[in-house]
Coordinates of N, CA and C in Angstrom, one line a residue:
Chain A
X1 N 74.3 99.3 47.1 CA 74.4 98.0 46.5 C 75.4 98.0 45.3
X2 N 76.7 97.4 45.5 CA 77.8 97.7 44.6 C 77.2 96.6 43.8
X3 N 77.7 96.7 42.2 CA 77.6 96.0 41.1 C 78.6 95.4 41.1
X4 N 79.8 96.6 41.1 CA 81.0 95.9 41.1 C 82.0 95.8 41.7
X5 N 82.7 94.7 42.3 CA 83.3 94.8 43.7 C 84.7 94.6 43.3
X6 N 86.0 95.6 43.8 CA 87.3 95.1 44.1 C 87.5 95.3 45.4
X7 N 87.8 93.6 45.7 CA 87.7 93.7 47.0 C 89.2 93.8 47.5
X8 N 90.0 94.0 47.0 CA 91.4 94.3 47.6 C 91.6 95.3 47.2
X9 N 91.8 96.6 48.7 CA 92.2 97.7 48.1 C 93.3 98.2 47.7
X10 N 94.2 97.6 48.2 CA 96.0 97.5 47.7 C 96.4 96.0 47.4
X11 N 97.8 96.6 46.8 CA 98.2 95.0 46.6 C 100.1 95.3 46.2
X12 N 100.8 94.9 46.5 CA 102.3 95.1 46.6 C 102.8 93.7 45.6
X13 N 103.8 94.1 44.9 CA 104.1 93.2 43.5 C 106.0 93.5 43.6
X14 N 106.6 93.0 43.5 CA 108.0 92.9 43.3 C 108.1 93.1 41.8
X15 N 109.2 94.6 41.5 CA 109.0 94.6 40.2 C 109.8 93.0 39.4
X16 N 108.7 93.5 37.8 CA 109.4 91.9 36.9 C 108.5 91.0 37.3
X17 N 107.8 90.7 38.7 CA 106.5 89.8 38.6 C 105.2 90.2 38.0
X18 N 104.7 89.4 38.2 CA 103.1 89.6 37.2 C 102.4 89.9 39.1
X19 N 101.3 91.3 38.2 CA 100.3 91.5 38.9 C 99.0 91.2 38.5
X20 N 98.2 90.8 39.7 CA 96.8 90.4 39.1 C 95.8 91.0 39.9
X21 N 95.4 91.9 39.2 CA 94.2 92.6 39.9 C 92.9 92.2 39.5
X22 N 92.4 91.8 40.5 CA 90.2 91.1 40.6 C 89.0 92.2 40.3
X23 N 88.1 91.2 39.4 CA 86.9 92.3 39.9 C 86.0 91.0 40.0
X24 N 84.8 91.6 40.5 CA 83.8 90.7 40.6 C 82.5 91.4 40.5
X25 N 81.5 91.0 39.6 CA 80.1 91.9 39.6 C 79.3 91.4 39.3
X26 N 78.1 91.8 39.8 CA 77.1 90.9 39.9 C 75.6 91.2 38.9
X27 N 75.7 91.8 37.9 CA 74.8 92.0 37.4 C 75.1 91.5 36.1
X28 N 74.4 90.3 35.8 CA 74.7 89.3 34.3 C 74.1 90.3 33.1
X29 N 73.5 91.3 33.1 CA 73.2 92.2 31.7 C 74.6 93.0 31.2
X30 N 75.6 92.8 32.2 CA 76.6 93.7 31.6 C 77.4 93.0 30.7
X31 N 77.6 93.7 29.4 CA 78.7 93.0 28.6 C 79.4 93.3 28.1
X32 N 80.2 94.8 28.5 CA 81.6 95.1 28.4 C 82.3 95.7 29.3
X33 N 83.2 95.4 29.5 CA 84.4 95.8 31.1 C 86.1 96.3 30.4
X34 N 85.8 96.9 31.4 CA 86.9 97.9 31.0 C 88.2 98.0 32.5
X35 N 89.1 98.5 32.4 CA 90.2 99.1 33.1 C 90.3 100.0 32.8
X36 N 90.7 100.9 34.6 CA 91.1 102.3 33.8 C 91.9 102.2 34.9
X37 N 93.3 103.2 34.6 CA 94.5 103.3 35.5 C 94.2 104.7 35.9
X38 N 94.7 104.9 37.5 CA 94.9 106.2 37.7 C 95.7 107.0 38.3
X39 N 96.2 107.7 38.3 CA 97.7 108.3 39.2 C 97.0 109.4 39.7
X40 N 98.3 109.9 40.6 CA 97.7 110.7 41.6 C 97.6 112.2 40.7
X41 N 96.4 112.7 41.3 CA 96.4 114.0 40.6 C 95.6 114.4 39.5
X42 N 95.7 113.1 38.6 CA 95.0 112.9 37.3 C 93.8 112.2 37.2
X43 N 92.9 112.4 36.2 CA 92.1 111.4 36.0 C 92.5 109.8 35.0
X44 N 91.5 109.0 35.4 CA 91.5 108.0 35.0 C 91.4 107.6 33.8
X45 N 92.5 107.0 33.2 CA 92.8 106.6 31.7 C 92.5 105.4 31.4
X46 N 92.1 105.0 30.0 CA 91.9 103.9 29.9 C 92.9 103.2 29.9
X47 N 92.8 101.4 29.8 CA 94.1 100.9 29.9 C 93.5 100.0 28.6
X48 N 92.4 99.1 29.2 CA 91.4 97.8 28.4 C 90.5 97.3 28.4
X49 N 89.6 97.0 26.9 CA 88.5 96.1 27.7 C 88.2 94.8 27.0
X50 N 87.4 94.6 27.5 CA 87.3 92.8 26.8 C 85.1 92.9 26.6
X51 N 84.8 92.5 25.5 CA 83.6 92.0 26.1 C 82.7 91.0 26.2
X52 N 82.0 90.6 26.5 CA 81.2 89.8 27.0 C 81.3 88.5 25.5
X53 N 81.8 88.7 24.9 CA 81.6 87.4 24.0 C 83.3 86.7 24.0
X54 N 84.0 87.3 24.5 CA 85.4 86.5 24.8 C 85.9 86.4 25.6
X55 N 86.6 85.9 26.2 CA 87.4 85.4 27.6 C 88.8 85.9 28.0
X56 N 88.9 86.5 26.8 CA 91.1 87.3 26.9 C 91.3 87.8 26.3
X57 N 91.7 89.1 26.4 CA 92.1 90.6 25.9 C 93.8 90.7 26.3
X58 N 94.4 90.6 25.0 CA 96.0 91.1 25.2 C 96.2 92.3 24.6
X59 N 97.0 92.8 25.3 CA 97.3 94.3 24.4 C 98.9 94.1 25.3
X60 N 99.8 94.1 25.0 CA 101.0 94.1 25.5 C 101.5 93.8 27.0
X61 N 101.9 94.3 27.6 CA 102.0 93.7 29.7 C 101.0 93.1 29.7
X62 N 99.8 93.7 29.0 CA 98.1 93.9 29.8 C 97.3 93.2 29.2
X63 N 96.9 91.7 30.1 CA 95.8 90.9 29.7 C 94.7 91.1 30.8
X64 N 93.6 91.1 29.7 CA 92.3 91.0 30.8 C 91.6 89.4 30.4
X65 N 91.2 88.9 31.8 CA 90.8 87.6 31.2 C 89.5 87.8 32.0
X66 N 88.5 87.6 31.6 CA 86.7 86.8 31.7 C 86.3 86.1 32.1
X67 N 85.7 85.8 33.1 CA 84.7 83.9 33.8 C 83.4 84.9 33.6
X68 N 82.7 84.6 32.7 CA 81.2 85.1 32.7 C 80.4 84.4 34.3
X69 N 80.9 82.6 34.3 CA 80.0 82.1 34.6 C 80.5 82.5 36.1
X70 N 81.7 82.9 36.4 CA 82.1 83.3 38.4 C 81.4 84.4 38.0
X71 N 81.1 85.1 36.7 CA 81.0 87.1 37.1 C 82.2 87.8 37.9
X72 N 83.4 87.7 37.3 CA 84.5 87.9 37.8 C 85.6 88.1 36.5
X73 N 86.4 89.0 36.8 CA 87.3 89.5 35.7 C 88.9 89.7 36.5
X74 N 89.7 89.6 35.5 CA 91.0 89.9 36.4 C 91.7 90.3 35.2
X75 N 92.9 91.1 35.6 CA 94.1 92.3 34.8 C 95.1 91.8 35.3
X76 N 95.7 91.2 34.4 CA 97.2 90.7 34.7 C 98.2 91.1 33.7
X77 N 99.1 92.0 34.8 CA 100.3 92.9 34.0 C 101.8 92.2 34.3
X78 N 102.4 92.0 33.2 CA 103.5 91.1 32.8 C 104.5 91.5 32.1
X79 N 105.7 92.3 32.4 CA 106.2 92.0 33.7 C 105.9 93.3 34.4
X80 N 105.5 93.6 35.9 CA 104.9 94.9 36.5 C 106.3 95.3 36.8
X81 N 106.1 96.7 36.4 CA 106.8 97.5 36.1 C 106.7 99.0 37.5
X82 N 108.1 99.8 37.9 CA 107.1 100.8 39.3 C 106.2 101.8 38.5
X83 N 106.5 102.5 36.7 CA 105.9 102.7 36.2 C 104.5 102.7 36.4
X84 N 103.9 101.1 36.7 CA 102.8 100.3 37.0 C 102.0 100.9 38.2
X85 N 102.8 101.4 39.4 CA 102.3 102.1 40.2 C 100.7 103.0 40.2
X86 N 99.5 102.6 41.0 CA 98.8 103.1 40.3 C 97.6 103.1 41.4
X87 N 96.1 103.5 41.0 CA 94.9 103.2 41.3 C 94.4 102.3 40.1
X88 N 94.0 101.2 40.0 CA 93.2 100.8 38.9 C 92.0 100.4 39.2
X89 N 90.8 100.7 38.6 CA 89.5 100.7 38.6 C 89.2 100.2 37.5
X90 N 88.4 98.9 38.1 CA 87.1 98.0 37.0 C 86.2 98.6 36.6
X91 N 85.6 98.7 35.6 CA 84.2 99.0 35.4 C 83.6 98.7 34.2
X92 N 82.3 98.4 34.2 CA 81.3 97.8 33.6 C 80.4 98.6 32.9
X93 N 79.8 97.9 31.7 CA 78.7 98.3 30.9 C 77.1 97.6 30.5
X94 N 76.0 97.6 30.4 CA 75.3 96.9 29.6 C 74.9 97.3 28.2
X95 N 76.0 97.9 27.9 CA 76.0 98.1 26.0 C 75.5 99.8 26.3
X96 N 75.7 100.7 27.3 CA 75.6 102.3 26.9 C 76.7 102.6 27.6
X97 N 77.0 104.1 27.8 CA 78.1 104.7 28.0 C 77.8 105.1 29.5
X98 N 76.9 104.1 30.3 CA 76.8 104.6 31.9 C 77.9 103.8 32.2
X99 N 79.0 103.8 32.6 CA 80.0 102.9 33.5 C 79.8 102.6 35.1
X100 N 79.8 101.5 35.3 CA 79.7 101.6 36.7 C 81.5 101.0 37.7
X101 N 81.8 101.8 37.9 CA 82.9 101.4 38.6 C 82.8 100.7 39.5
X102 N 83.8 99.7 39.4 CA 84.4 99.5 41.1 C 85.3 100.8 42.1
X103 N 85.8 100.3 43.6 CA 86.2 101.2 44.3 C 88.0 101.1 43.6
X104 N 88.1 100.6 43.2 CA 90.0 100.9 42.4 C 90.6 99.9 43.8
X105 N 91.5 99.2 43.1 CA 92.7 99.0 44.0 C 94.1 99.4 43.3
X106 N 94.4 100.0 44.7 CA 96.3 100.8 44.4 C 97.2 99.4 44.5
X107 N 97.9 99.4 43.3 CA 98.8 98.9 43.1 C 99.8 99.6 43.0
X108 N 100.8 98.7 44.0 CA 102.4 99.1 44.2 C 103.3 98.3 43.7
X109 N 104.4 98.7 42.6 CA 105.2 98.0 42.3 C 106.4 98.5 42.7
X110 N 107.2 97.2 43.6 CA 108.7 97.6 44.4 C 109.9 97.3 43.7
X111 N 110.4 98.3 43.3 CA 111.5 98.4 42.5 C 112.8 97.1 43.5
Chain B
X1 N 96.7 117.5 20.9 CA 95.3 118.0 21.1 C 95.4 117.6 22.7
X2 N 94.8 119.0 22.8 CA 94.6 119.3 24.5 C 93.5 118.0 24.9
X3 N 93.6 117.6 26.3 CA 92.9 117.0 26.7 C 92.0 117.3 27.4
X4 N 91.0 116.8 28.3 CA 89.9 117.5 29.0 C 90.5 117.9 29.9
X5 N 90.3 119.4 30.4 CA 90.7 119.8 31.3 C 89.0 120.2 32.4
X6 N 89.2 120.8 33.6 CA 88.6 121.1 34.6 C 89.0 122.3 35.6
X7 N 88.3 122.6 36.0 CA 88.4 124.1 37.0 C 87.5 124.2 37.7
X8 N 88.0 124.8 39.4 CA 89.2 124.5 39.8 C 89.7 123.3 39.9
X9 N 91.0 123.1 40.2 CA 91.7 121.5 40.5 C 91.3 121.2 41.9
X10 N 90.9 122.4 42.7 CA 90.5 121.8 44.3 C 89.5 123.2 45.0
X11 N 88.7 123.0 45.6 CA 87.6 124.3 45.9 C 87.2 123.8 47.6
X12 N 87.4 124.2 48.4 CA 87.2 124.7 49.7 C 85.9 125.3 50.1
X13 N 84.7 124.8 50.5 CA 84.0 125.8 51.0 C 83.3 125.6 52.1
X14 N 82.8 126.8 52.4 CA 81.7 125.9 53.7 C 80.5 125.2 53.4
X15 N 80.1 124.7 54.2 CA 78.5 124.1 54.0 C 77.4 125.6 53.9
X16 N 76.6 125.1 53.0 CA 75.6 126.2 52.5 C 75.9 127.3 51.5
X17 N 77.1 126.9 51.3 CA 78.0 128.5 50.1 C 77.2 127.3 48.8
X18 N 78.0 128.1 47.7 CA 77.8 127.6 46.5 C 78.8 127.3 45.9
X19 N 79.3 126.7 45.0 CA 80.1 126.1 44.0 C 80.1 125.7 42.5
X20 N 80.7 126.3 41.6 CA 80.3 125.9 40.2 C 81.8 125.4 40.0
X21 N 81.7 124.1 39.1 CA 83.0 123.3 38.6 C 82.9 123.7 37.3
X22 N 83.6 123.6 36.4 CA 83.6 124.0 34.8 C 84.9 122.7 34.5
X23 N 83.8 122.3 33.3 CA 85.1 121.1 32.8 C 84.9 121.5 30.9
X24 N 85.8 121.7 30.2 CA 86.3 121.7 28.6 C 86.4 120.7 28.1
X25 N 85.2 119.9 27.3 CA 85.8 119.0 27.0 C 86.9 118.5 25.7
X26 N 87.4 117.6 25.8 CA 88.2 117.4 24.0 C 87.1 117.9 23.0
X27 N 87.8 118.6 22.5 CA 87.5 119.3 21.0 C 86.7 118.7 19.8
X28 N 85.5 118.8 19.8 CA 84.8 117.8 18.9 C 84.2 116.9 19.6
X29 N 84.5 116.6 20.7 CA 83.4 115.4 21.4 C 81.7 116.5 21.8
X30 N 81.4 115.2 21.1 CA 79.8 115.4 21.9 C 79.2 115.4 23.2
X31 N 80.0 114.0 23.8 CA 79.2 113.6 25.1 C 80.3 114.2 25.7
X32 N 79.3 114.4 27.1 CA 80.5 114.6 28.1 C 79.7 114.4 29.5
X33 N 80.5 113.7 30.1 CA 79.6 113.0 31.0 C 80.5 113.8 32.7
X34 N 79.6 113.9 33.7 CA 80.3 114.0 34.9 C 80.2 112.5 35.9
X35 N 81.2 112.7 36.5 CA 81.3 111.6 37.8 C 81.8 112.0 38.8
X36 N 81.6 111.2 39.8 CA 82.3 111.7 41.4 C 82.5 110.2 42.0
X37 N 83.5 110.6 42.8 CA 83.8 110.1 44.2 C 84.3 110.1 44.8
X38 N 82.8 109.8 46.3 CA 83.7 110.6 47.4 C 84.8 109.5 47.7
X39 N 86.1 109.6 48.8 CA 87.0 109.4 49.6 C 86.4 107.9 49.5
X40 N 87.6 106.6 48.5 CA 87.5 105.4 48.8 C 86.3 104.8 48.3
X41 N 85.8 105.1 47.8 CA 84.5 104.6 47.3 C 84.6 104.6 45.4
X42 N 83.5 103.8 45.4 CA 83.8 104.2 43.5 C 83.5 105.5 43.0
X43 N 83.6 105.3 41.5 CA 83.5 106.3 40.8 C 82.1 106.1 40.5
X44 N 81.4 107.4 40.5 CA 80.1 107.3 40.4 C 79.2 107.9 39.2
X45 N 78.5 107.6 38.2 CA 78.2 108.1 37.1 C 77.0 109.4 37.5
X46 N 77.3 110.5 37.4 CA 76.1 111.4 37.6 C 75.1 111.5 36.1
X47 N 76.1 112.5 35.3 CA 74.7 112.8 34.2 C 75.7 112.3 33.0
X48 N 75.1 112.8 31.7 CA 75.2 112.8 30.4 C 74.7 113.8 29.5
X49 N 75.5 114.2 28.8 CA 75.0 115.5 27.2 C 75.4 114.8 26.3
X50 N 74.4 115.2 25.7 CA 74.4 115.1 24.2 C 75.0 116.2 23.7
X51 N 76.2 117.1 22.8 CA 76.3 118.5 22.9 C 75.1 119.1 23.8
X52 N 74.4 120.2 23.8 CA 74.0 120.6 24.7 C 72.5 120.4 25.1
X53 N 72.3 118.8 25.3 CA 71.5 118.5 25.7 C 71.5 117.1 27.1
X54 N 70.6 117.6 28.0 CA 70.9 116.1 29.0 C 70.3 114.8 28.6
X55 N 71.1 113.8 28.5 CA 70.3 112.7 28.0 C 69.9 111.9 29.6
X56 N 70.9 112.2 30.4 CA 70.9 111.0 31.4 C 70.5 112.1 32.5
X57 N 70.7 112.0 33.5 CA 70.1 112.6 35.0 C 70.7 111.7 36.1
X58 N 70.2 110.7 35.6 CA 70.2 109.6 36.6 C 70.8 109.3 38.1
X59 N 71.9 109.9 37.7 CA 72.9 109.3 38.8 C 73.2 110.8 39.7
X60 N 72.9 111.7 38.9 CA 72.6 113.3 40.1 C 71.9 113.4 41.6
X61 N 72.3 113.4 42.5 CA 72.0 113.0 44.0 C 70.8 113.4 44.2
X62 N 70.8 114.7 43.9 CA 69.5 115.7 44.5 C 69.5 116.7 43.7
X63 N 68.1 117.7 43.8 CA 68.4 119.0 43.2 C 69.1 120.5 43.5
X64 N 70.2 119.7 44.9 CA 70.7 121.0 44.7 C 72.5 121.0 43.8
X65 N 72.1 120.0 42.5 CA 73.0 119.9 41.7 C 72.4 120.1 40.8
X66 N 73.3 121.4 39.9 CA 72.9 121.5 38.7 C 74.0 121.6 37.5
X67 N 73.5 120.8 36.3 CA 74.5 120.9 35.6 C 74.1 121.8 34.3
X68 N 74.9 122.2 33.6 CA 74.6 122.8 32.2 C 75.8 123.0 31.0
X69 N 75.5 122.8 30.0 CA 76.7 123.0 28.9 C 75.9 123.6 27.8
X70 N 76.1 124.7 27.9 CA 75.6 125.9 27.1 C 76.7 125.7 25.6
X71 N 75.5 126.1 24.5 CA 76.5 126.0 23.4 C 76.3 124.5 22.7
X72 N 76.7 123.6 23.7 CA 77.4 122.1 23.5 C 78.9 122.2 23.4
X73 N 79.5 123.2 24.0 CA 80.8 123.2 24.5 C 81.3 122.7 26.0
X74 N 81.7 123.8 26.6 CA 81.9 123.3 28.0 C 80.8 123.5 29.0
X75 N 81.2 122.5 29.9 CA 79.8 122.3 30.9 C 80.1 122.6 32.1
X76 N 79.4 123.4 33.1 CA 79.4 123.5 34.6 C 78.7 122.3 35.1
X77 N 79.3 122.9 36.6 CA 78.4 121.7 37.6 C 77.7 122.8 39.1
X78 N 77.1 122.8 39.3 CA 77.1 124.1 40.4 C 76.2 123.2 41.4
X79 N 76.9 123.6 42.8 CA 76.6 122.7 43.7 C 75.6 123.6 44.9
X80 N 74.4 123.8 45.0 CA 74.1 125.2 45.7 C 72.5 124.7 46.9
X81 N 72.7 124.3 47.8 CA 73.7 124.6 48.6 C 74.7 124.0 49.3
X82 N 76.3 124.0 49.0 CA 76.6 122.5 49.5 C 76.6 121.9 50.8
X83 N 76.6 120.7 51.0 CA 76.5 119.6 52.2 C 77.6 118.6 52.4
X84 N 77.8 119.1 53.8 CA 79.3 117.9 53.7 C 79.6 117.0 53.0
X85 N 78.6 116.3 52.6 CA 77.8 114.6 52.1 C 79.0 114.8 50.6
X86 N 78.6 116.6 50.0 CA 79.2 116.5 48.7 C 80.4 116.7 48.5
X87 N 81.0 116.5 49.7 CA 82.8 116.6 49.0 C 82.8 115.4 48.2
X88 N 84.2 115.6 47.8 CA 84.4 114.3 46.9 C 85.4 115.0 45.9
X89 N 85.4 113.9 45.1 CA 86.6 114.3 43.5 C 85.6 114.3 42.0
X90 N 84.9 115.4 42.0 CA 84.3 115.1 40.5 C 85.2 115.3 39.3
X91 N 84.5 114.3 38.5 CA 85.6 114.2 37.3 C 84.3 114.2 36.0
X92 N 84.7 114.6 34.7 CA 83.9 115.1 33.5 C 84.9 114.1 33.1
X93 N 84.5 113.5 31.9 CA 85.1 112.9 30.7 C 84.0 113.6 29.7
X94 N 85.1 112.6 28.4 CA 84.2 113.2 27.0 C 84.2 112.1 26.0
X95 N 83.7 112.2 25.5 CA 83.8 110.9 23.9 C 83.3 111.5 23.0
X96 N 84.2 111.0 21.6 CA 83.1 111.2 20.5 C 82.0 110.7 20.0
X97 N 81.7 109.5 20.3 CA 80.5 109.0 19.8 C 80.2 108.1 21.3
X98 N 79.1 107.3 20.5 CA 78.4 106.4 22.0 C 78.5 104.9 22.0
X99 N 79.1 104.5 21.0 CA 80.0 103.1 21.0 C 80.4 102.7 22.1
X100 N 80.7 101.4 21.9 CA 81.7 100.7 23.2 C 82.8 101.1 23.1
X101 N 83.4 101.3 21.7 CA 84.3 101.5 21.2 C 85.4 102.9 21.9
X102 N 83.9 103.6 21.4 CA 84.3 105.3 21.9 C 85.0 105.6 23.5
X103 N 85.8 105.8 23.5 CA 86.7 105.8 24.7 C 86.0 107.3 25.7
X104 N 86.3 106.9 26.8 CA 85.9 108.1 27.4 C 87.2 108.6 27.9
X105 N 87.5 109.8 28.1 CA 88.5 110.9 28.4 C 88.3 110.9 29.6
X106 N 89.0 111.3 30.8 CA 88.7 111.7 31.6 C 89.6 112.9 32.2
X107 N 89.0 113.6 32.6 CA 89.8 114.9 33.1 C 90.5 114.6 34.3
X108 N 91.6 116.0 35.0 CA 92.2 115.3 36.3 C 91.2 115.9 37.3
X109 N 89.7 116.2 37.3 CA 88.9 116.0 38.4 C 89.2 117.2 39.6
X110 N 88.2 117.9 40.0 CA 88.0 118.9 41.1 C 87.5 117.8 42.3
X111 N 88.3 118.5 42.9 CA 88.5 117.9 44.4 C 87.3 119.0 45.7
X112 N 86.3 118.4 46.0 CA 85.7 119.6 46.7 C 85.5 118.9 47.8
X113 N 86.0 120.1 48.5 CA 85.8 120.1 50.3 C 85.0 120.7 50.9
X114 N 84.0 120.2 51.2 CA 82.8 121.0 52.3 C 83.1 121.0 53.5
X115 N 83.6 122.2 54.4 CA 83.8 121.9 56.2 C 82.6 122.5 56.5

């Protein structure tokens, strides 16, 4: 029983366009979400998070924006770069340090 | 400052052998947490320390996983006896504190293959 779903496992982006990667979760006690980027080989870094009391997280390319009421989050990187190339994984908190991830979706950016 | 590292980067064994993972975590962190996942699936939360104490369990499959971090330094994972079921990519992070705030580390994760 996933909490947290990305339901697209890849996704192909023309560099210079914006990429938008989805999450969706279903457990309303969570209220902080995170991104984490990952390449091959390495473990998972952070990127961002946003929590539960705001709706949009900017940190440079990287906005995370919030629908409490869909329970749905999305990461939109601007402009996607092949740098960008990646696994990225959603994941969620109810205020402790258990994370529950989603399955990641690989983003490809085409030079 | 080094980051978390782990050992081995990839381990081979058969079903029923044994396996111990060892992960370091950043320097000064307290918590250090393990995770896995198998092939395509998420990342899955297994345990939690407090330096060298377990706070969490929770997410540990069964008992033929055991974890320990002697000291409150670095922590094994020993997998005895393993089952195909446990391949996967385990990965340790670390943090300093238990904030939201507090970022977790993550290591680049042992890759274990049970044939």
């Amino acid at each position: 029983d996933q909490q947290v779903k990305q339901n697209s496992p890849s996704l192909s982006v023309q560099e210079g366009r914006i990429s938008i990667l989805n999450c969706d979760y279903t457990n309303s006690m969570f209220d902080y979400f995170l991104w984490y980027k990952k390449y091959p080989a390495e473990g998972p870094t952070f990127l961002i998070s946003i929590s539960s009391i705001k709706d949009k997280n900017e940190d440079g390319r990287f906005t995370v924006f919030l629908n409490k009421s869909a329970k749905h989050l999305s990461l939109h990187i601007v402009p996607s770069q092949p740098g960008d190339s990646a696994v990225y994984f959603c994941a969620a908190t109810s205020g402790t340090y258990k994370y529950i991830f989603g399955t990641g979706t690989r983003l490809k950016v085409l030079a | 400052e080094a980051g978390v590292t782990q050992f081995p980067s990839h381990s081979v064994i058969e079903k029923g052998q044994t396996v111990t993972l060892r992960c370091d975590p950043i320097s000064g962190h307290d918590n250090l947490y393990w995770y896995r996942r198998v092939m395509g699936k998420e990342i899955k939360f297994l345990l939690h320390f407090v330096k060298e104490s377990k706070q969490d369990e929770s997410g540990m499959p069964n008992n033929r996983f055991l974890a320990e971090r002697t000291g409150g330094t670095y922590s094994t994972l020993k997998v005895q006896p393993a089952e195909l079921e446990d391949s996967g990519v385990y990965f340790c992070a670390s943090s300093q504190g238990l904030f939201l705030e507090d970022e977790q580390y993550f290591g680049p994760g042992t890759r274990l293959t049970v044939t």
